[in-house]
Amino acid sequence: MSALAVHVGSASIEPSGLRVLRMSVADESDDDPAGGAAYAAMFEQWEADLRAMRRPARPEIRSGGIVIGSLNGVAARIYHSPALAHWARRLVSGGALANVFLPHQRRLLALGDDGSLFAGQELDEFERGFFLHAIDARGARARARIQQWLAARTLLDVNRPQAWTSVGCGAALPMVGAVADAAESGASVTAGFFDGCGDARELARRALAAAGVDPSRHRVLNWRIASREGLDGVVGPESQDLVDLVAVTDLLADGRAVELLRRGYAAVRPGGVLMFSVSLPDRPLPLMLEYGIGFAGSHPRSLEKAAAMLESAGIDVRDAMACLTPEGLHAVIEVRKL
């Protein structure tokens, strides 16, 4: 991902003790305000159509993707095209975010035999506009750019090699971008990309190479979030300068999310950083995400809930800072281990 501008708009301290930064994040869609307004109006209308339904059917998820035959009327309008229907069948996989992170690609993500990333079906104008302008696409890119920005901050005033770990890396493009930025600045970073999905791991390898980074200098490992060994099987305690759990914790129920936070924090050395995220419950267009796009796999959590999870994981909330995306969809939370 290109590292577009990230700025702090305002700051406050929540009653929970969590420090909060409200962020301004540049986006590819900024160059097409007319298209953005048109898609916003369309999605607002579809949200109204869903509200008007007494009981809209939630698209069925099976084997990580949407069953196209299960769509309600609004979801059917989104997935009317062959390319988006194909994309929907892998909606819950990390790879689904690749076209969201790189919205100007002309084809869907598919790992070509020639080592390419985007060898899939060609996207028409509606589909490219969907990846560019949908509020959840913009929100995902904002979360990713804050993630990349926070990773870059860990390199400030540091003169020794850094060790990073990205757990459940999925579409690893934000952290790949951070690794590439570090290399360009002359910093020495060795990163580990951990995922139980073979396609996600191959995507990480190819994305590193595409960013001009030698994949052999980094680790791309098969590791499942539910692994009973914790992280000790792949990284030692207090061995990492950055542990990235962004987006992974959103997919886990409270108990498993807290346990992963505990494991991740234990792997961070003093002075290092743990990152994770929450999807906020008071988001705009809530029906569109769940019943239109059909993504119902996340566990929405308030900032108060995020603070409670930190305390349950044995982490002092006063060491944490939450960065809110402009759309109000996500918070990326940085914890610095003192």
Tab-separated table of C-alpha atoms in Angstrom:
chain	number	residue	atom	x	y	z
A	1	MET	CA	0.000	0.000	0.000
A	2	SER	CA	1.106	3.540	-0.658
A	3	ALA	CA	1.657	5.463	2.568
A	4	LEU	CA	-0.783	8.335	2.063
A	5	ALA	CA	-0.982	11.144	4.613
A	6	VAL	CA	-2.147	10.341	8.149
A	7	HIS	CA	-2.777	13.256	10.530
A	8	VAL	CA	-4.052	13.638	14.080
A	9	GLY	CA	-7.197	15.775	14.204
A	10	SER	CA	-7.941	15.908	17.935
A	11	ALA	CA	-7.116	14.069	21.143
A	12	SER	CA	-8.978	13.207	24.328
A	13	ILE	CA	-8.964	10.813	27.264
A	14	GLU	CA	-11.981	8.543	27.625
A	15	PRO	CA	-13.566	7.828	31.043
A	16	SER	CA	-12.044	4.329	30.757
A	17	GLY	CA	-8.582	5.919	30.800
A	18	LEU	CA	-7.950	5.133	27.134
A	19	ARG	CA	-6.271	7.944	25.206
A	20	VAL	CA	-8.021	8.592	21.890
A	21	LEU	CA	-6.753	10.265	18.722
A	22	ARG	CA	-9.250	11.157	15.989
A	23	MET	CA	-7.433	10.765	12.706
A	24	SER	CA	-7.546	12.299	9.244
A	25	VAL	CA	-6.414	9.826	6.583
A	26	ALA	CA	-5.968	10.547	2.887
A	27	ASP	CA	-7.593	8.080	0.502
A	28	GLU	CA	-7.615	7.198	-3.196
A	29	SER	CA	-11.311	8.107	-3.355
A	30	ASP	CA	-10.481	11.745	-2.521
A	31	ASP	CA	-9.626	12.253	-6.206
A	32	ASP	CA	-13.200	11.392	-7.299
A	33	PRO	CA	-15.630	13.344	-5.076
A	34	ALA	CA	-18.470	13.110	-7.601
A	35	GLY	CA	-18.167	9.332	-7.757
A	36	GLY	CA	-17.970	9.193	-3.968
A	37	ALA	CA	-21.189	11.191	-3.646
A	38	ALA	CA	-22.977	8.925	-6.123
A	39	TYR	CA	-21.948	5.741	-4.318
A	40	ALA	CA	-22.792	7.277	-0.939
A	41	ALA	CA	-26.304	8.090	-2.148
A	42	MET	CA	-26.709	4.564	-3.568
A	43	PHE	CA	-25.586	2.928	-0.334
A	44	GLU	CA	-27.830	5.210	1.743
A	45	GLN	CA	-30.777	4.125	-0.411
A	46	TRP	CA	-29.885	0.469	-0.009
A	47	GLU	CA	-29.603	0.943	3.755
A	48	ALA	CA	-33.115	2.437	3.699
A	49	ASP	CA	-34.357	-0.502	1.614
A	50	LEU	CA	-32.947	-2.928	4.176
A	51	ARG	CA	-34.587	-1.001	7.030
A	52	ALA	CA	-37.883	-1.245	5.183
A	53	MET	CA	-37.653	-5.050	5.096
A	54	ARG	CA	-39.331	-6.673	8.078
A	55	ARG	CA	-36.711	-9.416	8.325
A	56	PRO	CA	-33.949	-9.120	5.709
A	57	ALA	CA	-32.184	-12.413	5.064
A	58	ARG	CA	-28.519	-12.380	6.012
A	59	PRO	CA	-26.410	-13.820	3.163
A	60	GLU	CA	-25.269	-17.286	4.149
A	61	ILE	CA	-21.554	-17.790	4.749
A	62	ARG	CA	-20.134	-21.199	3.915
A	63	SER	CA	-16.464	-22.202	3.576
A	64	GLY	CA	-15.366	-18.591	4.063
A	65	GLY	CA	-17.603	-17.036	1.414
A	66	ILE	CA	-21.147	-16.042	0.539
A	67	VAL	CA	-23.595	-18.537	-0.913
A	68	ILE	CA	-24.898	-16.526	-3.860
A	69	GLY	CA	-28.276	-18.269	-3.817
A	70	SER	CA	-28.942	-16.922	-0.313
A	71	LEU	CA	-28.997	-13.213	-1.203
A	72	ASN	CA	-31.724	-10.759	-0.256
A	73	GLY	CA	-32.798	-8.117	-2.782
A	74	VAL	CA	-30.177	-5.530	-1.789
A	75	ALA	CA	-27.272	-7.992	-1.644
A	76	ALA	CA	-28.329	-9.286	-5.055
A	77	ARG	CA	-27.857	-5.764	-6.472
A	78	ILE	CA	-24.283	-5.691	-5.146
A	79	TYR	CA	-23.366	-9.167	-6.328
A	80	HIS	CA	-25.139	-9.021	-9.684
A	81	SER	CA	-21.840	-9.141	-11.584
A	82	PRO	CA	-19.720	-12.261	-12.097
A	83	ALA	CA	-16.565	-10.627	-10.691
A	84	LEU	CA	-18.135	-9.431	-7.436
A	85	ALA	CA	-19.970	-12.727	-7.075
A	86	HIS	CA	-16.601	-14.468	-7.348
A	87	TRP	CA	-15.122	-12.032	-4.792
A	88	ALA	CA	-18.033	-12.749	-2.417
A	89	ARG	CA	-17.169	-16.434	-2.351
A	90	ARG	CA	-13.927	-15.600	-0.502
A	91	LEU	CA	-15.310	-12.702	1.551
A	92	VAL	CA	-14.084	-13.916	4.939
A	93	SER	CA	-10.548	-14.668	3.724
A	94	GLY	CA	-7.747	-12.176	4.180
A	95	GLY	CA	-7.235	-12.096	0.433
A	96	ALA	CA	-10.610	-10.393	-0.038
A	97	LEU	CA	-9.050	-7.175	1.260
A	98	ALA	CA	-6.382	-7.021	-1.434
A	99	ASN	CA	-8.669	-5.325	-3.982
A	100	VAL	CA	-9.952	-3.040	-1.223
A	101	PHE	CA	-6.411	-2.015	-0.276
A	102	LEU	CA	-5.464	-1.494	-3.949
A	103	PRO	CA	-8.732	-0.230	-5.465
A	104	HIS	CA	-7.287	0.870	-8.796
A	105	GLN	CA	-6.402	-2.680	-9.822
A	106	ARG	CA	-8.236	-3.670	-13.015
A	107	ARG	CA	-8.599	-7.335	-12.029
A	108	LEU	CA	-9.505	-9.368	-8.974
A	109	LEU	CA	-6.834	-10.829	-6.769
A	110	ALA	CA	-5.694	-14.199	-8.109
A	111	LEU	CA	-2.187	-15.573	-7.771
A	112	GLY	CA	-1.026	-16.069	-11.350
A	113	ASP	CA	1.450	-18.704	-12.481
A	114	ASP	CA	3.827	-15.910	-13.486
A	115	GLY	CA	4.111	-14.670	-9.878
A	116	SER	CA	1.561	-11.900	-10.338
A	117	LEU	CA	-1.048	-10.928	-7.744
A	118	PHE	CA	-4.025	-9.702	-9.747
A	119	ALA	CA	-4.582	-12.271	-12.473
A	120	GLY	CA	-8.308	-12.759	-11.796
A	121	GLN	CA	-11.449	-11.581	-13.553
A	122	GLU	CA	-11.498	-8.116	-15.068
A	123	LEU	CA	-13.446	-5.532	-13.067
A	124	ASP	CA	-16.041	-3.289	-14.701
A	125	GLU	CA	-16.723	0.343	-13.764
A	126	PHE	CA	-19.302	-0.475	-11.085
A	127	GLU	CA	-16.991	-3.002	-9.409
A	128	ARG	CA	-13.987	-0.668	-9.396
A	129	GLY	CA	-16.194	2.067	-7.962
A	130	PHE	CA	-17.421	-0.333	-5.283
A	131	PHE	CA	-13.871	-1.102	-4.126
A	132	LEU	CA	-12.967	2.585	-4.291
A	133	HIS	CA	-15.985	4.295	-2.723
A	134	ALA	CA	-17.863	1.889	-0.444
A	135	ILE	CA	-17.675	3.223	3.118
A	136	ASP	CA	-16.326	-0.090	4.390
A	137	ALA	CA	-13.611	-0.058	1.718
A	138	ARG	CA	-12.541	3.435	2.741
A	139	GLY	CA	-12.689	2.450	6.399
A	140	ALA	CA	-10.543	-0.644	5.825
A	141	ARG	CA	-7.918	1.428	3.992
A	142	ALA	CA	-7.930	4.040	6.755
A	143	ARG	CA	-7.426	1.319	9.370
A	144	ALA	CA	-4.608	-0.157	7.267
A	145	ARG	CA	-2.871	3.204	6.798
A	146	ILE	CA	-3.031	3.953	10.525
A	147	GLN	CA	-1.575	0.469	11.096
A	148	GLN	CA	1.243	1.255	8.634
A	149	TRP	CA	1.791	4.691	10.216
A	150	LEU	CA	2.020	3.247	13.737
A	151	ALA	CA	4.489	0.613	12.537
A	152	ALA	CA	6.690	3.333	11.031
A	153	ARG	CA	6.592	5.242	14.362
A	154	THR	CA	8.287	2.327	16.116
A	155	LEU	CA	11.431	3.068	14.084
A	156	LEU	CA	11.863	6.627	15.364
A	157	ASP	CA	15.115	7.175	17.258
A	158	VAL	CA	15.943	3.450	17.131
A	159	ASN	CA	19.390	2.429	15.919
A	160	ARG	CA	19.246	-1.359	16.251
A	161	PRO	CA	17.638	-4.060	14.093
A	162	GLN	CA	13.912	-4.512	14.676
A	163	ALA	CA	11.848	-7.700	14.871
A	164	TRP	CA	8.186	-7.531	13.833
A	165	THR	CA	5.438	-10.163	13.872
A	166	SER	CA	2.106	-9.943	12.028
A	167	VAL	CA	-0.316	-12.600	13.304
A	168	GLY	CA	-3.091	-13.788	10.999
A	169	CYS	CA	-1.548	-11.586	8.320
A	170	GLY	CA	-4.256	-12.304	5.711
A	171	ALA	CA	-3.945	-9.545	3.133
A	172	ALA	CA	-0.591	-8.465	4.529
A	173	LEU	CA	-0.251	-5.361	2.348
A	174	PRO	CA	-0.196	-2.731	5.154
A	175	MET	CA	2.638	-4.458	7.011
A	176	VAL	CA	4.428	-5.238	3.745
A	177	GLY	CA	4.206	-1.517	3.011
A	178	ALA	CA	5.657	-0.731	6.443
A	179	VAL	CA	8.538	-3.167	5.879
A	180	ALA	CA	9.239	-1.590	2.486
A	181	ASP	CA	9.128	1.906	4.013
A	182	ALA	CA	11.577	0.777	6.695
A	183	ALA	CA	13.988	-0.637	4.105
A	184	GLU	CA	13.808	2.556	2.064
A	185	SER	CA	14.649	4.625	5.151
A	186	GLY	CA	17.662	2.444	5.924
A	187	ALA	CA	16.151	0.728	8.968
A	188	SER	CA	16.796	-2.973	9.530
A	189	VAL	CA	13.548	-4.892	10.076
A	190	THR	CA	12.984	-8.636	10.047
A	191	ALA	CA	9.279	-9.453	9.899
A	192	GLY	CA	7.306	-12.617	10.465
A	193	PHE	CA	3.998	-13.086	8.643
A	194	PHE	CA	1.910	-15.828	10.284
A	195	ASP	CA	-1.286	-17.261	8.824
A	196	GLY	CA	-3.000	-20.635	8.631
A	197	CYS	CA	-4.082	-19.998	5.014
A	198	GLY	CA	-1.607	-21.008	2.319
A	199	ASP	CA	-2.954	-18.423	-0.135
A	200	ALA	CA	-2.482	-15.669	2.466
A	201	ARG	CA	1.114	-16.712	3.029
A	202	GLU	CA	1.810	-16.789	-0.702
A	203	LEU	CA	0.196	-13.367	-1.043
A	204	ALA	CA	2.579	-12.042	1.632
A	205	ARG	CA	5.595	-13.488	-0.199
A	206	ARG	CA	4.569	-12.050	-3.553
A	207	ALA	CA	3.634	-8.684	-2.047
A	208	LEU	CA	7.071	-8.422	-0.427
A	209	ALA	CA	8.751	-9.163	-3.756
A	210	ALA	CA	6.491	-6.676	-5.569
A	211	ALA	CA	7.484	-4.018	-3.010
A	212	GLY	CA	11.153	-4.615	-3.773
A	213	VAL	CA	11.800	-6.564	-0.557
A	214	ASP	CA	13.546	-9.940	-0.591
A	215	PRO	CA	11.017	-12.392	0.926
A	216	SER	CA	13.844	-14.710	2.029
A	217	ARG	CA	14.930	-12.069	4.567
A	218	HIS	CA	11.600	-12.461	6.379
A	219	ARG	CA	9.574	-15.345	7.790
A	220	VAL	CA	6.256	-16.463	6.311
A	221	LEU	CA	4.917	-19.203	8.558
A	222	ASN	CA	1.942	-21.528	8.833
A	223	TRP	CA	0.401	-20.703	12.216
A	224	ARG	CA	-3.233	-20.758	13.270
A	225	ILE	CA	-4.752	-18.279	15.694
A	226	ALA	CA	-6.205	-21.150	17.727
A	227	SER	CA	-2.790	-22.775	18.135
A	228	ARG	CA	-2.477	-24.115	21.666
A	229	GLU	CA	1.233	-23.270	21.812
A	230	GLY	CA	0.497	-19.554	21.808
A	231	LEU	CA	3.241	-17.567	20.115
A	232	ASP	CA	6.011	-19.303	22.042
A	233	GLY	CA	6.340	-21.909	19.322
A	234	VAL	CA	7.403	-19.303	16.764
A	235	VAL	CA	8.633	-16.236	18.700
A	236	GLY	CA	10.098	-16.103	22.173
A	237	PRO	CA	8.855	-14.009	25.080
A	238	GLU	CA	9.873	-10.339	24.940
A	239	SER	CA	11.601	-10.883	21.581
A	240	GLN	CA	9.547	-8.618	19.285
A	241	ASP	CA	9.619	-4.854	18.785
A	242	LEU	CA	6.164	-4.933	17.170
A	243	VAL	CA	3.362	-7.497	17.330
A	244	ASP	CA	0.539	-6.765	14.909
A	245	LEU	CA	-2.922	-8.240	15.631
A	246	VAL	CA	-4.894	-5.664	13.628
A	247	ALA	CA	-8.180	-7.071	12.259
A	248	VAL	CA	-7.526	-10.500	13.823
A	249	THR	CA	-9.014	-9.626	17.217
A	250	ASP	CA	-12.173	-8.379	15.454
A	251	LEU	CA	-12.861	-11.935	14.291
A	252	LEU	CA	-12.535	-13.569	17.740
A	253	ALA	CA	-15.020	-13.849	20.587
A	254	ASP	CA	-14.070	-12.023	23.780
A	255	GLY	CA	-12.283	-14.874	25.560
A	256	ARG	CA	-10.120	-15.839	22.577
A	257	ALA	CA	-9.405	-12.193	21.753
A	258	VAL	CA	-8.231	-11.494	25.311
A	259	GLU	CA	-6.027	-14.599	25.262
A	260	LEU	CA	-4.437	-13.523	21.968
A	261	LEU	CA	-3.807	-10.044	23.396
A	262	ARG	CA	-2.137	-11.649	26.411
A	263	ARG	CA	0.042	-13.831	24.182
A	264	GLY	CA	0.922	-10.970	21.860
A	265	TYR	CA	1.840	-8.636	24.711
A	266	ALA	CA	4.067	-11.318	26.268
A	267	ALA	CA	6.028	-11.503	22.998
A	268	VAL	CA	6.745	-7.725	22.992
A	269	ARG	CA	10.037	-6.614	24.495
A	270	PRO	CA	10.154	-3.537	26.775
A	271	GLY	CA	9.944	-0.442	24.617
A	272	GLY	CA	8.069	-2.346	21.910
A	273	VAL	CA	4.499	-2.073	20.664
A	274	LEU	CA	1.412	-4.283	20.418
A	275	MET	CA	-1.252	-3.264	17.862
A	276	PHE	CA	-4.808	-4.528	17.532
A	277	SER	CA	-8.140	-3.153	16.356
A	278	VAL	CA	-11.825	-3.034	17.176
A	279	SER	CA	-14.775	-2.560	14.847
A	280	LEU	CA	-16.971	0.073	16.477
A	281	PRO	CA	-20.640	-0.768	17.140
A	282	ASP	CA	-22.140	2.682	16.470
A	283	ARG	CA	-21.053	2.696	12.837
A	284	PRO	CA	-22.949	4.306	9.950
A	285	LEU	CA	-24.866	2.020	7.558
A	286	PRO	CA	-24.844	-0.998	9.905
A	287	LEU	CA	-27.373	-2.984	7.865
A	288	MET	CA	-25.358	-2.644	4.663
A	289	LEU	CA	-22.347	-4.366	6.182
A	290	GLU	CA	-24.257	-7.291	7.670
A	291	TYR	CA	-27.143	-7.794	5.238
A	292	GLY	CA	-25.942	-6.061	2.053
A	293	ILE	CA	-22.246	-6.832	1.777
A	294	GLY	CA	-22.919	-9.819	4.032
A	295	PHE	CA	-19.884	-9.629	6.314
A	296	ALA	CA	-21.108	-10.781	9.727
A	297	GLY	CA	-17.923	-12.359	11.038
A	298	SER	CA	-16.660	-9.519	13.225
A	299	HIS	CA	-17.426	-8.785	16.886
A	300	PRO	CA	-18.196	-5.049	17.212
A	301	ARG	CA	-16.738	-3.516	20.387
A	302	SER	CA	-16.829	-0.065	21.939
A	303	LEU	CA	-13.722	1.701	23.218
A	304	GLU	CA	-14.934	0.934	26.742
A	305	LYS	CA	-15.035	-2.761	25.813
A	306	ALA	CA	-11.548	-2.513	24.309
A	307	ALA	CA	-10.257	-1.023	27.560
A	308	ALA	CA	-11.907	-3.838	29.541
A	309	MET	CA	-10.282	-6.425	27.259
A	310	LEU	CA	-6.875	-4.867	27.888
A	311	GLU	CA	-7.384	-5.060	31.628
A	312	SER	CA	-8.528	-8.689	31.342
A	313	ALA	CA	-5.310	-9.425	29.438
A	314	GLY	CA	-3.253	-7.885	32.250
A	315	ILE	CA	-2.346	-4.787	30.238
A	316	ASP	CA	-2.470	-1.305	31.788
A	317	VAL	CA	-4.953	0.752	29.765
A	318	ARG	CA	-2.898	3.871	30.529
A	319	ASP	CA	-0.226	2.495	28.174
A	320	ALA	CA	-2.710	2.303	25.286
A	321	MET	CA	-3.767	4.791	22.620
A	322	ALA	CA	-6.715	4.379	20.234
A	323	CYS	CA	-6.643	5.922	16.752
A	324	LEU	CA	-10.146	6.360	15.280
A	325	THR	CA	-10.661	6.157	11.522
A	326	PRO	CA	-12.438	9.156	9.924
A	327	GLU	CA	-15.499	7.105	8.925
A	328	GLY	CA	-16.107	5.987	12.510
A	329	LEU	CA	-15.813	2.307	11.613
A	330	HIS	CA	-12.638	1.194	13.394
A	331	ALA	CA	-10.121	2.002	16.087
A	332	VAL	CA	-6.513	0.862	15.865
A	333	ILE	CA	-5.101	0.526	19.362
A	334	GLU	CA	-1.399	0.824	20.100
A	335	VAL	CA	-0.016	-0.450	23.397
A	336	ARG	CA	3.547	0.497	24.267
A	337	LYS	CA	5.256	-1.865	26.682
A	338	LEU	CA	7.219	0.164	29.210
